Tab-separated table of C-alpha atoms in Angstrom:
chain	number	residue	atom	x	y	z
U	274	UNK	CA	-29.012	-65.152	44.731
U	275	UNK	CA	-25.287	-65.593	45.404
U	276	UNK	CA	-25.320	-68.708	42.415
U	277	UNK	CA	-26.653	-66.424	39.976
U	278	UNK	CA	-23.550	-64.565	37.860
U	279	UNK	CA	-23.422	-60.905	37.163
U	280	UNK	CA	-21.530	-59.943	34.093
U	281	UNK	CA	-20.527	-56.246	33.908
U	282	UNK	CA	-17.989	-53.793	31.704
U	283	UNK	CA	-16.081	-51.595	33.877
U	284	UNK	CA	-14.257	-48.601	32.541
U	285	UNK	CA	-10.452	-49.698	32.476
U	286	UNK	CA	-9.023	-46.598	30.969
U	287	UNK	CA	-9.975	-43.325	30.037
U	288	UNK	CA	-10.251	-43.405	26.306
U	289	UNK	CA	-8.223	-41.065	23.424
U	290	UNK	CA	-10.092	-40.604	20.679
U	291	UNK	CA	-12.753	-43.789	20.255
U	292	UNK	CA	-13.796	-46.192	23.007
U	293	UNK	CA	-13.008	-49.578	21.835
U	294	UNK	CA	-13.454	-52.764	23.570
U	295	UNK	CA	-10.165	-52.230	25.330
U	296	UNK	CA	-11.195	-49.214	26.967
U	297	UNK	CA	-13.303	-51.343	28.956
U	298	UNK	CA	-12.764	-54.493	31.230
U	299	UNK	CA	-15.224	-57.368	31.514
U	300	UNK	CA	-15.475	-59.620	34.433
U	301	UNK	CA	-17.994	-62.499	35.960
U	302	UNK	CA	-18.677	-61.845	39.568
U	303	UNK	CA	-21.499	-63.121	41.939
U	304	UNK	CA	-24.837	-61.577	42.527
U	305	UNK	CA	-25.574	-60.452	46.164
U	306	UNK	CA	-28.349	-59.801	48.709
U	307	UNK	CA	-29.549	-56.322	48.912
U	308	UNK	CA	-28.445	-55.040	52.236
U	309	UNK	CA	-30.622	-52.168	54.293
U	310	UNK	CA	-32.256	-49.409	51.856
U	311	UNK	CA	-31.207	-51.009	48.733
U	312	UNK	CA	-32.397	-53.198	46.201
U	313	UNK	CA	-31.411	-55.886	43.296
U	314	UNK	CA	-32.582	-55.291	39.663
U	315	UNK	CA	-32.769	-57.658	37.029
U	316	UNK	CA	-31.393	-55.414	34.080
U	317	UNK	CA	-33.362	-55.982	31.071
U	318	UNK	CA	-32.555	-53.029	28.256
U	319	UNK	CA	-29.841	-50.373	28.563
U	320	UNK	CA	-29.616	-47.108	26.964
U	321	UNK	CA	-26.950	-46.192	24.693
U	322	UNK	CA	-26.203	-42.926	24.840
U	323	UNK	CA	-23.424	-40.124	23.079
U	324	UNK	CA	-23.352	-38.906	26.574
U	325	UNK	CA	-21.538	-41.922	27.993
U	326	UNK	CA	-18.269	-41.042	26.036
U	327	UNK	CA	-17.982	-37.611	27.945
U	328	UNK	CA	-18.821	-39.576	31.184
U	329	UNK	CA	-15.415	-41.361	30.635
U	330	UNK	CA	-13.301	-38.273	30.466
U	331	UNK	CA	-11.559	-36.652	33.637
U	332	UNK	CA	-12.223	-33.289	34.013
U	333	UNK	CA	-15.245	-30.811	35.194
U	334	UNK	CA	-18.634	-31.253	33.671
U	335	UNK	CA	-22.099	-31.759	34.515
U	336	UNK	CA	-22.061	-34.588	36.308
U	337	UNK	CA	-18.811	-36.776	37.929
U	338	UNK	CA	-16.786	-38.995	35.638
U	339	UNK	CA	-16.743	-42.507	35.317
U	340	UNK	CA	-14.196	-43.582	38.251
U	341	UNK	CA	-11.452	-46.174	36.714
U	342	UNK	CA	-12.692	-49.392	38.290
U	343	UNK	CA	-16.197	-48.867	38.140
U	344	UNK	CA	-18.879	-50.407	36.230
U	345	UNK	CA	-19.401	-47.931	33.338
U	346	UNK	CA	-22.579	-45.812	33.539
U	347	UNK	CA	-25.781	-46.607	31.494
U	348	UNK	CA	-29.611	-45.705	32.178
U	349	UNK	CA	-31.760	-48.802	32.022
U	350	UNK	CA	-35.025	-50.423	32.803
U	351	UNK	CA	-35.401	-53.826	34.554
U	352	UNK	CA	-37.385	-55.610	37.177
U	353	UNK	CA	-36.870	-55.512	41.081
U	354	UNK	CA	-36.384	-59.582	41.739
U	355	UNK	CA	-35.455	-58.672	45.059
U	356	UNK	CA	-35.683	-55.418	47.841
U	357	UNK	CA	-34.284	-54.275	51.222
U	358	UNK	CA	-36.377	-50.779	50.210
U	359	UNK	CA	-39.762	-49.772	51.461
U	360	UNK	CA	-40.849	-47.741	48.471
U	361	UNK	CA	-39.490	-50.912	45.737
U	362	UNK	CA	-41.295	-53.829	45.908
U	363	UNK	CA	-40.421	-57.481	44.146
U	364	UNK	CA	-42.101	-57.612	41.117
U	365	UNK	CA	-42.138	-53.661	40.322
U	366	UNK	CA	-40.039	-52.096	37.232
U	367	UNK	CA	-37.627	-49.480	37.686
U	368	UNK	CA	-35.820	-46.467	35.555
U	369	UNK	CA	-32.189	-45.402	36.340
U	370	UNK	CA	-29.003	-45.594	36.505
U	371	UNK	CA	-28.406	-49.603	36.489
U	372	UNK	CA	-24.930	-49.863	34.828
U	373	UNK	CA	-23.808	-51.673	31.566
U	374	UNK	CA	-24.224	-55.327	33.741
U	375	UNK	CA	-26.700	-57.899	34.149
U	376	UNK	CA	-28.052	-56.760	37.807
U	377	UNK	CA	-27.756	-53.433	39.083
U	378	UNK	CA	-27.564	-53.968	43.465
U	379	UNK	CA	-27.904	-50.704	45.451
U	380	UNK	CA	-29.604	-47.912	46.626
U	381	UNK	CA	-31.736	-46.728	43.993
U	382	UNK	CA	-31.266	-43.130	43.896
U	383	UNK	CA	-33.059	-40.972	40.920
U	384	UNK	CA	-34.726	-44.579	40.439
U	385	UNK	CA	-39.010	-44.214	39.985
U	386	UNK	CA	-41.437	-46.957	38.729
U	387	UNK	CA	-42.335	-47.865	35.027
U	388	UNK	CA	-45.356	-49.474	33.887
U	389	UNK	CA	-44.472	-52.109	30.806
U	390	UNK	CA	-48.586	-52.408	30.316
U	391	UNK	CA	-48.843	-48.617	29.353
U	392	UNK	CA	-45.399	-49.007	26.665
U	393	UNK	CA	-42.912	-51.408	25.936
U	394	UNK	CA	-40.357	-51.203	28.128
U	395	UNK	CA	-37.993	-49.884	25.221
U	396	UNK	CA	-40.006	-46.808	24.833
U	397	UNK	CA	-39.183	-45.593	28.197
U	398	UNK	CA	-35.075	-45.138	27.607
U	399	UNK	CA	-36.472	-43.275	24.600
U	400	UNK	CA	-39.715	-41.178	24.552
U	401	UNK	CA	-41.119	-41.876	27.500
U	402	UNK	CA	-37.564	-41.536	28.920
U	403	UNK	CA	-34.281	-39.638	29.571
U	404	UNK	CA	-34.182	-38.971	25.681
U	405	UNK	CA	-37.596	-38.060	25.498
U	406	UNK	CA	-37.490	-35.031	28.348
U	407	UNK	CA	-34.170	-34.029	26.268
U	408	UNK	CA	-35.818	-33.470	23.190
U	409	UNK	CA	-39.267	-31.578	24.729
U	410	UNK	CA	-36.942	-29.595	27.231
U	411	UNK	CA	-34.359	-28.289	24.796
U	412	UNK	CA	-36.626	-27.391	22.202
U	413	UNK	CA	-39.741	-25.661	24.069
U	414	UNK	CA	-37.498	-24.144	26.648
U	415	UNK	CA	-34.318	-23.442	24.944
U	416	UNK	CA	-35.390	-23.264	21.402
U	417	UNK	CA	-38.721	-21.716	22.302
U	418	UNK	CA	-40.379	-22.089	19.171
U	419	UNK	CA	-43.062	-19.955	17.609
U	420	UNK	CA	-45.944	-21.203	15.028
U	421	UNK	CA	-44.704	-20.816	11.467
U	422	UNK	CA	-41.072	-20.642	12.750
U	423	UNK	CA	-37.860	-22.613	10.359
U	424	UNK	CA	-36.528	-25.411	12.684
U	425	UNK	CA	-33.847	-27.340	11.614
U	426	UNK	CA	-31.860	-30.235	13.298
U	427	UNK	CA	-29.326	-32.003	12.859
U	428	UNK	CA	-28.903	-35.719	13.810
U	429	UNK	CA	-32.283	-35.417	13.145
U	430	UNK	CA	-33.112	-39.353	12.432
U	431	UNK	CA	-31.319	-40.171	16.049
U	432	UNK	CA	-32.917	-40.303	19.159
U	433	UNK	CA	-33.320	-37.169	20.603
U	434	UNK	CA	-33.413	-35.275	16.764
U	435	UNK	CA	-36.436	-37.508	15.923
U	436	UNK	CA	-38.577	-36.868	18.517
U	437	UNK	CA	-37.475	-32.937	19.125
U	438	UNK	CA	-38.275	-32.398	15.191
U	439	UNK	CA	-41.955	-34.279	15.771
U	440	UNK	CA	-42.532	-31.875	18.821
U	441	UNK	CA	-41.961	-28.650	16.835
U	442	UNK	CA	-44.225	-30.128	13.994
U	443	UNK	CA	-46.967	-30.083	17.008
U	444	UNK	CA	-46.299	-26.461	17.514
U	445	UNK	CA	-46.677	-25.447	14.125
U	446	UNK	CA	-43.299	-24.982	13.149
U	447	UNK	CA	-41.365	-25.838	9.358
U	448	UNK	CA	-39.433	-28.676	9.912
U	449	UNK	CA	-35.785	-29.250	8.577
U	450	UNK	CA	-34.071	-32.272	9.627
U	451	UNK	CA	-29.966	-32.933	8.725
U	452	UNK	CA	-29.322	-36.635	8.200
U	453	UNK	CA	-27.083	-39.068	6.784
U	454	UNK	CA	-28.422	-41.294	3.877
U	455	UNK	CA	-31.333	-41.365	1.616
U	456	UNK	CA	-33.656	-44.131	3.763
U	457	UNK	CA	-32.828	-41.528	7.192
U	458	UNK	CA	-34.082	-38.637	4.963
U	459	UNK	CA	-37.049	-40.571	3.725
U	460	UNK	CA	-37.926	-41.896	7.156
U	461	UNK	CA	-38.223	-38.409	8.241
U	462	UNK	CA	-40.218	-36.962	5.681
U	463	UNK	CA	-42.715	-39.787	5.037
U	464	UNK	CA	-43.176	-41.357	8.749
U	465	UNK	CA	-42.208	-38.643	10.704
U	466	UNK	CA	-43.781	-35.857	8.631
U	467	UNK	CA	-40.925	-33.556	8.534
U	468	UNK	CA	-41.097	-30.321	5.744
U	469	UNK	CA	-37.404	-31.410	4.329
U	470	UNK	CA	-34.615	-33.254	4.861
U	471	UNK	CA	-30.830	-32.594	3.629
U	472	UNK	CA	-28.278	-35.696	3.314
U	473	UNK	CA	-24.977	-34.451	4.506
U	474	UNK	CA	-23.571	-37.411	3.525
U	475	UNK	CA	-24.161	-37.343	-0.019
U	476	UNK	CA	-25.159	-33.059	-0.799
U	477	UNK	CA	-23.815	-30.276	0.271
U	478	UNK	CA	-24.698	-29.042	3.075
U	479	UNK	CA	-24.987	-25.004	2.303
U	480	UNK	CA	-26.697	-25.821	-0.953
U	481	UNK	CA	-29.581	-28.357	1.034
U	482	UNK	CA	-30.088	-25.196	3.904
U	483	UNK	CA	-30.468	-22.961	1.029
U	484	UNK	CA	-32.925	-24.818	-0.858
U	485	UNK	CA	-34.866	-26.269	2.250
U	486	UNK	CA	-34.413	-22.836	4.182
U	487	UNK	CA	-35.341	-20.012	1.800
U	488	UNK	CA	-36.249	-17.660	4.163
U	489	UNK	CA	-33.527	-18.148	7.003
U	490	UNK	CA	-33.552	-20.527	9.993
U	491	UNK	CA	-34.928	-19.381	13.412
U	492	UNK	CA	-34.032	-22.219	15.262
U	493	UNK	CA	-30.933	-25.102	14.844
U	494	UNK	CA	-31.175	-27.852	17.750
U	495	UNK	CA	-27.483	-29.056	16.965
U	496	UNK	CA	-26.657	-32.852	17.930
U	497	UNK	CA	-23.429	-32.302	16.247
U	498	UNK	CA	-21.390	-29.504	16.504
U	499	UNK	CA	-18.366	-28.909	13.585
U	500	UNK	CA	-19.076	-28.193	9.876
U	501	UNK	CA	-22.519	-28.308	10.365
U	502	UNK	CA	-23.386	-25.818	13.243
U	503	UNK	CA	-20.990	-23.994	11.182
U	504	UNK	CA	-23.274	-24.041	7.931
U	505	UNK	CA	-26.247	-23.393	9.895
U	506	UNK	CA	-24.925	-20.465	11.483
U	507	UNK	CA	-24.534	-18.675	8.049
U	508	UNK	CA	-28.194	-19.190	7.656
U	509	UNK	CA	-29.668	-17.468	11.023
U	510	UNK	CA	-32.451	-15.272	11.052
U	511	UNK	CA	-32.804	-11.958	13.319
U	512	UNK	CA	-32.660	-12.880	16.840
U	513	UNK	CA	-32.758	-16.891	16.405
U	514	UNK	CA	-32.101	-19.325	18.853
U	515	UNK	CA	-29.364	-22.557	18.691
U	516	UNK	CA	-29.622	-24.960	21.317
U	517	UNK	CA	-26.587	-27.114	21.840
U	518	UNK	CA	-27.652	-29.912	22.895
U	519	UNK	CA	-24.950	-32.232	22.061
U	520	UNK	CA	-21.537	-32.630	19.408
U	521	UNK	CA	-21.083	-36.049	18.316
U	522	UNK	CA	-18.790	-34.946	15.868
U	523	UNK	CA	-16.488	-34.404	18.377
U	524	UNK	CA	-16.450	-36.856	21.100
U	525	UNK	CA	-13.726	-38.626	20.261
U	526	UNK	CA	-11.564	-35.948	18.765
U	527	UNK	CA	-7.304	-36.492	19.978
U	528	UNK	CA	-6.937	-32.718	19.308
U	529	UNK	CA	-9.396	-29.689	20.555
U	530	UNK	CA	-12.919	-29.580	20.015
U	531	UNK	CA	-13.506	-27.869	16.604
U	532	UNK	CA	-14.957	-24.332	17.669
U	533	UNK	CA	-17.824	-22.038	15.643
U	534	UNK	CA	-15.861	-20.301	12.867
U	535	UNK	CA	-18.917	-18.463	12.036
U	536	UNK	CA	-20.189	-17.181	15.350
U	537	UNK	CA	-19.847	-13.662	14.543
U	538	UNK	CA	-23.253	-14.436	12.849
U	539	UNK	CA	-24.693	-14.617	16.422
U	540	UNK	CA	-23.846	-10.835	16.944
U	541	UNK	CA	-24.806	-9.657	13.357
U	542	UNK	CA	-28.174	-11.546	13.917
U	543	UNK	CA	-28.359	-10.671	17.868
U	544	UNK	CA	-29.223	-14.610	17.837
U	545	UNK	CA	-28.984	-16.926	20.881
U	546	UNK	CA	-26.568	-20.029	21.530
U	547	UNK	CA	-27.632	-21.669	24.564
U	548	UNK	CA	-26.533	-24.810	26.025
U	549	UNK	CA	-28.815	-27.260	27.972
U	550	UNK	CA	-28.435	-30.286	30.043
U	551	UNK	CA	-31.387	-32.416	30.580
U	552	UNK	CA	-31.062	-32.884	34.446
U	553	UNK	CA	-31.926	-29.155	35.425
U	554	UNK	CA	-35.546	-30.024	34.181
U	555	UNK	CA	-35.808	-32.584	36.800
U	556	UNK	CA	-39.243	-31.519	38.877
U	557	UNK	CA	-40.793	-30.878	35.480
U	558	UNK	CA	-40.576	-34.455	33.948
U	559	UNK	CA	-43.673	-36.150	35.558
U	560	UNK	CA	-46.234	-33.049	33.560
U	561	UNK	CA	-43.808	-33.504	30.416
U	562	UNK	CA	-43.754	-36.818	30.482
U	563	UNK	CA	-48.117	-37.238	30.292
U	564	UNK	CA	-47.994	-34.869	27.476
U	565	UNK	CA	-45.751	-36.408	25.504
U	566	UNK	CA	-47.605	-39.941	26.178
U	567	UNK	CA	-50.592	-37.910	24.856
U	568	UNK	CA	-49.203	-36.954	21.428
U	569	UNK	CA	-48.051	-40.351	21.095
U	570	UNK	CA	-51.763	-41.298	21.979
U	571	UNK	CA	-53.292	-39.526	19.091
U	572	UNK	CA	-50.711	-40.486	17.422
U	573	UNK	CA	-48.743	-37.168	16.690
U	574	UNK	CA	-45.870	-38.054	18.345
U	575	UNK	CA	-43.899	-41.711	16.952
U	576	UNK	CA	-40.394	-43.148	18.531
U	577	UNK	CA	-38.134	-45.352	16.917
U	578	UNK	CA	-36.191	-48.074	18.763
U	579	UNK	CA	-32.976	-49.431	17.440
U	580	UNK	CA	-32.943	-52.937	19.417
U	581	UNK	CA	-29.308	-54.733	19.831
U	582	UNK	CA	-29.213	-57.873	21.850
U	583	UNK	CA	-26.694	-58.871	23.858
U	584	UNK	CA	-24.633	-57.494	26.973
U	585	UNK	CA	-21.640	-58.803	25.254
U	586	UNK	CA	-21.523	-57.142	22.293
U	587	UNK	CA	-21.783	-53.334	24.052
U	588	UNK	CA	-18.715	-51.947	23.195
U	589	UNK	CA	-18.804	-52.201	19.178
U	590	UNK	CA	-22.746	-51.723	19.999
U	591	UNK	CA	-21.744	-48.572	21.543
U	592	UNK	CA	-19.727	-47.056	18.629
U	593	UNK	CA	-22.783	-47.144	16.250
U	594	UNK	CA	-23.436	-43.942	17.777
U	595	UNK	CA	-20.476	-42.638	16.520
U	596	UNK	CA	-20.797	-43.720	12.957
U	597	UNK	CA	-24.382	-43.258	12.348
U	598	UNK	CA	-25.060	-46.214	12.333
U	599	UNK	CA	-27.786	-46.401	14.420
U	600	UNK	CA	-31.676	-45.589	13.677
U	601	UNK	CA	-33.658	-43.678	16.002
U	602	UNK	CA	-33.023	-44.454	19.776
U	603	UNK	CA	-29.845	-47.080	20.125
U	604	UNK	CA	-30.964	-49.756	22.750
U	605	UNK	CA	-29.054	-53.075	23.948
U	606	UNK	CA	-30.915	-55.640	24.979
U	607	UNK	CA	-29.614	-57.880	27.243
């Protein structure tokens, strides 16, 4: 193994504002043996993630920073080529943590076993994956909602939008997705099935809630924080629910986050704004995960991969997230 060469980004600095290519370092190094309990993973797709920018930030959250040094964090799927492990054998395909790098080597904690004959391995950073459980998590549990109920999202042609707009189509619900640009509208209303669709990019965003949302919204699932919670906030009905599950808009703001201005809609409409990181739904991904493969099944439940190739090109891959750029679930390929 030791002649094979393991290319990796480590985190050199913690970003202000944007990561760029100079936040992180690259380097060549050698690939070793696994020693006792661990095992070595031939990395072959990474997830991209708006997560990963608040993983490089120093401070308290829900899970440790990115240590200065360290190969920066990614989820990925690959193949075990080699295994000091009892429960990993050579040959098997793995989930988890594996680093933005060509071969993850370690104990593989959190790791569990994929099957690429049931779904391309893709499908399992997205559905059947980490951004999958986010979507079906935050909106059932969270959002909890109810037959003939107004959902509306926003980033609602990404990754976890997509799929969480899909699931409360299932349930019976009136589906409103916020996206930017007439084909990321489309997409949702003609492939994904969704009831409207407002363009912040090119409408107004009060006047699309308005016409899309005549009678109120009882659930927002916000991907993006700012003027657009904001908006949606104006347009709550009696005792709705918001589930932040993420802020894009704001990741890589140099001054404060941009608070709610209209939160005082929350007491006037004794609504709910709950916050919800995937990880505490841990012990309950194995049950969501077979439904979810069973909607897809029958067909009720589609996922969109947005395929990159090439290890080397992850930082500027990395800021499509940031500029909605990307279409459905942002993947690199390596």
């Amino acid at each position: 193994m030791t002649t094979q060469t393991n290319r990796q980004f480590l985190l050199a600095k913690r970003p202000v504002g944007a990561a760029t290519r100079e936040t992180f370092t690259y380097q060549e190094v050698p690939v070793g043996e696994p020693a006792t309990g661990q095992i070595l993973v031939k990395n072959e797709y990474l997830s991209l993630d708006p997560a990963m920018r608040g993983w490089m930030n120093e401070g308290k959250s829900y899970i440790p920073p990115v240590g200065i040094g360290e190969v920066m964090r990614a989820l990925g799927v690959g193949k075990v080529i080699a295994s000091n492990n009892p429960g990993f054998a050579v040959g098997d395909y793995v989930n988890g943590a594996l680093g933005v790098q060509d071969y993850f080597l370690g104990e593989p904690r959190g790791f569990y076993k994929v099957d690429p004959k049931l779904a391309p391995l893709p499908r399992y950073l997205s559905a059947l994956g980490m951004t999958g459980m986010t979507a079906y998590f935050a909106l059932l549990d969270v959002g909890a909602p109810k037959a003939g109920d107004t959902v509306v999202l926003s980033g609602a042609a990404g990754a976890v939008g997509s799929i969480a707009g899909q699931i409360a189509k299932i349930k019976g619900c009136r589906v409103v997705g916020i996206a930017g640009g007439a084909d990321k509208c489309k997409f949702l209303i003609d492939e994904l099935g969704f009831d409207g669709a407002i363009d912040y990019k090119n409408e107004d965003v009060h006047a699309g809630l308005k016409r899309e949302c005549p009678k109120g919204v009882d659930v927002y699932f916000d991907n993006v924080g700012g003027d657009i919670l904001d908006a949606v906030l104006s347009r709550l009905n009696l005792k709705a629910r918001v589930v932040i599950c993420g802020a894009i808009s704001q990741y890589n703001n140099k001054e404060a986050v941009k608070g709610p201005a209209n939160y005082l809609s929350l007491l006037v409409n004794r609504a709910r704004m709950e916050g919800f990181v995937v990880m505490d739904y841990a012990a309950q991904f194995g049950a969501a995960g077979q439904e979810m493969a069973g909607w897809m099944a029958k067909g009720q439940l589609k996922s969109k991969e947005d395929i990159v190739e090439g290890l080397e090109t992850f930082p500027e891959t990395l800021m499509k997230l940031f500029s909605g750029e990307n279409f459905g679930k942002l993947v690199l390929k390596i």
